[in-house]
Coordinates of C-alpha atoms in Angstrom, one line a residue:
L1 CA -39.1 25.6 -35.1
H2 CA -41.7 23.0 -34.4
I3 CA -40.6 20.7 -37.1
A4 CA -36.9 20.8 -35.9
I5 CA -37.9 20.1 -32.3
L6 CA -40.0 16.9 -33.4
A7 CA -36.9 16.0 -35.9
S8 CA -34.4 16.0 -32.6
I9 CA -37.1 13.8 -30.4
L10 CA -37.7 11.5 -33.2
S11 CA -33.9 11.0 -33.7
F12 CA -33.3 10.7 -29.8
I13 CA -35.9 7.8 -29.8
I14 CA -34.4 6.1 -32.7
Y15 CA -31.1 6.4 -31.0
W16 CA -32.2 4.6 -27.9
L17 CA -33.9 2.0 -29.8
I18 CA -31.1 1.3 -31.7
R19 CA -29.0 1.3 -28.7
D20 CA -31.1 -1.1 -26.7
R21 CA -30.9 -3.7 -29.2
Y22 CA -26.8 -4.0 -28.5
R23 CA -27.9 -4.3 -24.7
V24 CA -26.9 -7.7 -23.5
R25 CA -29.7 -9.6 -22.2
N26 CA -30.1 -12.9 -20.2
L27 CA -27.1 -12.7 -18.4
N28 CA -27.4 -15.6 -16.1
G29 CA -25.1 -18.4 -17.4
K30 CA -23.2 -15.9 -19.6
H31 CA -19.2 -16.5 -18.4
V32 CA -16.8 -13.4 -18.4
F33 CA -12.9 -14.1 -17.8
I34 CA -10.9 -10.7 -16.5
T35 CA -7.4 -10.8 -16.1
S36 CA -5.5 -9.0 -13.5
C37 CA -8.3 -8.5 -10.8
D38 CA -6.1 -8.0 -7.6
T39 CA -6.7 -4.4 -7.6
G40 CA -7.6 -1.6 -9.9
L41 CA -9.7 -1.4 -12.9
G42 CA -9.9 -5.3 -13.5
N43 CA -10.8 -5.8 -9.8
S44 CA -13.6 -2.8 -10.1
L45 CA -15.1 -4.5 -13.3
A46 CA -15.1 -7.9 -11.8
K47 CA -17.3 -6.9 -9.2
W48 CA -19.7 -4.6 -11.3
L49 CA -20.4 -7.4 -13.7
D50 CA -20.9 -10.0 -10.9
K51 CA -23.5 -7.7 -9.5
K52 CA -25.0 -7.5 -12.9
G53 CA -25.7 -11.2 -13.1
F54 CA -22.5 -12.6 -15.4
C55 CA -20.7 -15.3 -14.4
V56 CA -17.5 -13.8 -13.6
I57 CA -14.0 -15.5 -13.7
A58 CA -11.4 -13.4 -12.3
A59 CA -7.8 -14.0 -12.8
C60 CA -5.4 -12.9 -9.7
A61 CA -1.7 -12.9 -9.2
T62 CA -2.0 -13.3 -5.8
E63 CA -3.9 -15.5 -3.0
K64 CA -4.5 -12.2 -0.8
G65 CA -6.3 -10.6 -4.3
S66 CA -8.3 -13.5 -4.8
Q67 CA -9.5 -13.6 -1.0
E68 CA -10.5 -9.9 -0.8
L69 CA -12.3 -10.3 -4.1
Q70 CA -14.5 -13.4 -3.2
S71 CA -15.0 -11.5 0.4
C72 CA -17.1 -8.8 -1.2
S73 CA -18.6 -10.6 -4.0
S74 CA -21.1 -13.2 -5.0
L75 CA -21.0 -17.0 -4.3
S76 CA -20.9 -17.2 -8.3
L77 CA -17.5 -15.1 -8.8
K78 CA -14.9 -17.6 -9.2
T79 CA -11.1 -16.7 -9.1
V80 CA -8.4 -18.4 -10.5
N81 CA -4.6 -17.8 -9.9
L82 CA -2.4 -16.5 -13.2
N83 CA 1.0 -15.5 -13.8
L84 CA 0.7 -14.1 -17.2
A85 CA 4.6 -14.6 -17.7
D86 CA 4.4 -18.3 -17.3
S87 CA 2.9 -20.4 -20.0
N88 CA 2.2 -23.2 -17.5
S89 CA 0.0 -21.1 -15.4
I90 CA -2.0 -19.8 -18.3
A91 CA -2.5 -23.2 -19.3
R92 CA -3.8 -24.0 -16.0
A93 CA -6.2 -21.1 -16.1
V94 CA -7.4 -22.0 -19.2
V95 CA -8.4 -25.4 -18.2
F96 CA -9.8 -24.0 -15.2
V97 CA -12.0 -21.6 -17.6
S98 CA -13.0 -24.6 -19.8
E99 CA -14.4 -26.5 -16.6
Q100 CA -16.3 -23.5 -15.4
T101 CA -18.0 -23.0 -18.7
A102 CA -19.0 -26.9 -18.8
G103 CA -19.4 -26.5 -22.6
K104 CA -21.1 -23.5 -23.4
G105 CA -18.0 -21.3 -24.4
L106 CA -17.0 -18.0 -23.2
F107 CA -19.1 -14.8 -23.7
G108 CA -16.6 -12.8 -22.8
L109 CA -12.5 -12.2 -22.3
V110 CA -11.5 -9.1 -20.6
S111 CA -7.8 -8.8 -20.8
N112 CA -5.9 -5.9 -18.7
A113 CA -2.6 -5.9 -17.5
E114 CA -0.7 -2.8 -16.4
G115 CA 3.4 -2.9 -15.8
T116 CA 5.0 0.4 -15.6
A117 CA 8.4 -0.3 -14.5
P118 CA 11.1 -0.2 -15.7
V119 CA 11.0 2.9 -17.6
G120 CA 13.6 5.2 -18.3
P121 CA 16.3 6.5 -21.4
T122 CA 16.3 3.4 -23.9
D123 CA 20.2 3.1 -23.5
W124 CA 19.6 2.7 -19.9
L125 CA 17.9 -0.3 -20.3
R126 CA 18.7 -4.1 -21.2
I127 CA 16.7 -6.6 -22.9
E128 CA 15.5 -8.0 -19.8
D129 CA 14.0 -4.9 -18.9
F130 CA 11.8 -5.1 -21.9
H131 CA 11.2 -8.6 -21.3
S132 CA 9.8 -8.1 -17.7
V133 CA 7.1 -5.8 -18.9
L134 CA 6.5 -7.1 -22.3
D135 CA 6.1 -10.9 -21.3
V136 CA 3.2 -9.9 -19.0
S137 CA 1.2 -6.9 -20.8
L138 CA 1.7 -8.1 -24.3
L139 CA 2.9 -11.8 -25.0
G140 CA 1.1 -12.9 -22.0
L141 CA -2.3 -11.5 -22.9
I142 CA -1.7 -12.6 -26.3
E143 CA -0.9 -16.3 -25.4
I144 CA -4.0 -16.6 -23.0
T145 CA -6.3 -14.9 -25.8
L146 CA -5.0 -17.4 -28.2
K147 CA -5.7 -20.3 -25.9
L148 CA -9.4 -18.9 -25.4
L149 CA -10.2 -18.7 -28.8
P150 CA -12.0 -21.9 -29.3
L151 CA -14.3 -21.1 -26.2
L152 CA -14.9 -17.8 -27.5
K153 CA -15.9 -19.1 -30.9
K154 CA -18.3 -21.6 -29.5
A155 CA -20.3 -18.9 -27.8
E156 CA -19.8 -16.4 -30.3
G157 CA -18.4 -14.3 -27.6
R158 CA -16.6 -11.0 -27.6
V159 CA -12.9 -10.0 -26.8
V160 CA -12.4 -6.4 -24.8
N161 CA -8.9 -5.4 -24.6
L162 CA -8.4 -2.7 -22.0
I163 CA -5.6 -0.4 -23.2
N164 CA -4.1 2.9 -21.1
A165 CA -4.4 5.6 -23.8
K166 CA -1.6 7.3 -22.2
G167 CA 0.8 4.3 -23.0
L168 CA 0.2 5.1 -26.7
M169 CA 2.2 8.3 -26.2
A170 CA 5.8 7.3 -26.5
F171 CA 7.4 9.8 -24.4
V172 CA 9.8 7.4 -22.2
G173 CA 11.8 4.3 -23.4
G174 CA 10.6 0.8 -22.2
G175 CA 8.3 -1.8 -23.0
Y176 CA 5.3 -0.1 -21.6
S177 CA 4.3 2.0 -24.9
L178 CA 5.4 -1.0 -26.7
S179 CA 3.2 -3.3 -25.1
K180 CA 0.1 -0.7 -25.4
W181 CA 0.8 -0.5 -29.4
G182 CA 1.4 -3.9 -29.7
M183 CA -2.0 -4.7 -28.5
E184 CA -3.7 -2.4 -30.4
A185 CA -2.1 -3.8 -33.6
F186 CA -3.1 -7.4 -32.2
S187 CA -6.7 -6.5 -31.5
D188 CA -6.8 -4.6 -34.8
T189 CA -6.0 -7.8 -36.7
L190 CA -7.7 -10.5 -34.7
R191 CA -11.0 -8.2 -34.9
I192 CA -10.9 -8.7 -38.8
E193 CA -10.0 -12.3 -38.6
M194 CA -12.9 -13.2 -35.7
R195 CA -15.6 -11.6 -37.6
H196 CA -16.1 -14.9 -39.7
F197 CA -17.0 -16.7 -36.6
G198 CA -19.2 -14.2 -34.7
V199 CA -16.6 -13.0 -32.2
K200 CA -16.4 -9.3 -31.7
V201 CA -13.1 -7.5 -30.7
S202 CA -13.0 -4.3 -29.2
I203 CA -10.7 -1.8 -27.7
V204 CA -11.4 0.5 -24.7
E205 CA -8.7 3.1 -24.5
H206 CA -8.6 4.4 -21.1
G207 CA -6.8 7.2 -18.8
F208 CA -5.4 6.4 -15.2
F209 CA -8.1 5.3 -12.6
K210 CA -7.8 6.7 -9.1
A211 CA -6.9 3.4 -7.9
E212 CA -4.5 2.9 -10.5
E213 CA -2.2 6.5 -10.8
V214 CA 1.1 6.2 -11.3
N215 CA 3.2 6.4 -8.3
S216 CA 6.0 9.1 -8.7
G217 CA 8.2 7.6 -6.0
I218 CA 8.0 3.9 -7.7
I219 CA 9.2 5.7 -10.7
E220 CA 12.1 7.5 -9.3
K221 CA 13.1 4.4 -7.3
Y222 CA 13.3 2.8 -10.8
L223 CA 15.3 5.5 -12.3
F224 CA 18.0 5.6 -9.8
K225 CA 18.3 1.8 -9.8
L226 CA 18.8 2.3 -13.5
W227 CA 21.2 4.8 -13.0
N228 CA 23.7 2.8 -10.3
R229 CA 24.2 -0.1 -12.7
L230 CA 25.1 2.0 -15.8
T231 CA 28.6 1.7 -17.0
P232 CA 30.9 4.8 -16.5
E233 CA 30.9 5.6 -20.0
I234 CA 27.0 6.2 -20.2
R235 CA 26.6 7.8 -16.9
D236 CA 29.4 10.6 -17.9
S237 CA 27.4 11.2 -21.3
Y238 CA 24.3 12.0 -19.5
G239 CA 26.1 13.7 -16.4
E240 CA 24.7 13.7 -12.7
K241 CA 22.5 16.9 -13.4
Y242 CA 20.2 14.9 -16.2
L243 CA 19.3 12.7 -13.1
V244 CA 18.0 15.4 -11.0
E245 CA 16.4 17.2 -13.4

């Protein structure tokens, strides 16, 4: 019994020693760029990393989001406007990150984008409905990652892609689940390729946070909008009862 207890204590000590080896030290001067920081998980992460001492560059979609984040953060936190569906906006954000890192390279890229609507039965949707989600939550994140790879390689940094695990359960039509599965595949491929350059690529699969809980009223609104634009043939094939249920 005593030997078992000693073995358990020794194993615990070894675990903590190994764990501490992976803890990031000397945080000053390490730049981390985070997307989608207006609200939710990106916003909370930007504030937390700022308090830890990282040089945070937070991408916000709105001026209001940028101002609110700056008002409760240190002076070292910088914000930049970013529309992930616009290649020109992505290019400007990359230039800003390059200027802020001043030749040091980028220590971390945290990609986070949530776009839930429109969702609904697949044959209620048009191709532009898929684009409205995929252009942001998949293609936009891929594009900005590609353009920041030189800075990440320079610093032997890391890419962390935040993926809502519920999006990996394909229970409804639309681009949401497609974007999550796509980011999983992109991350897995990139991880293998970047290992040669000392760049780590991680996926964090999370659930809904309180600040990001899906508003059922918004989903219902989109469903009625989709229903009202359907052709009579498709609407009749489902029937009014389908929408109510």
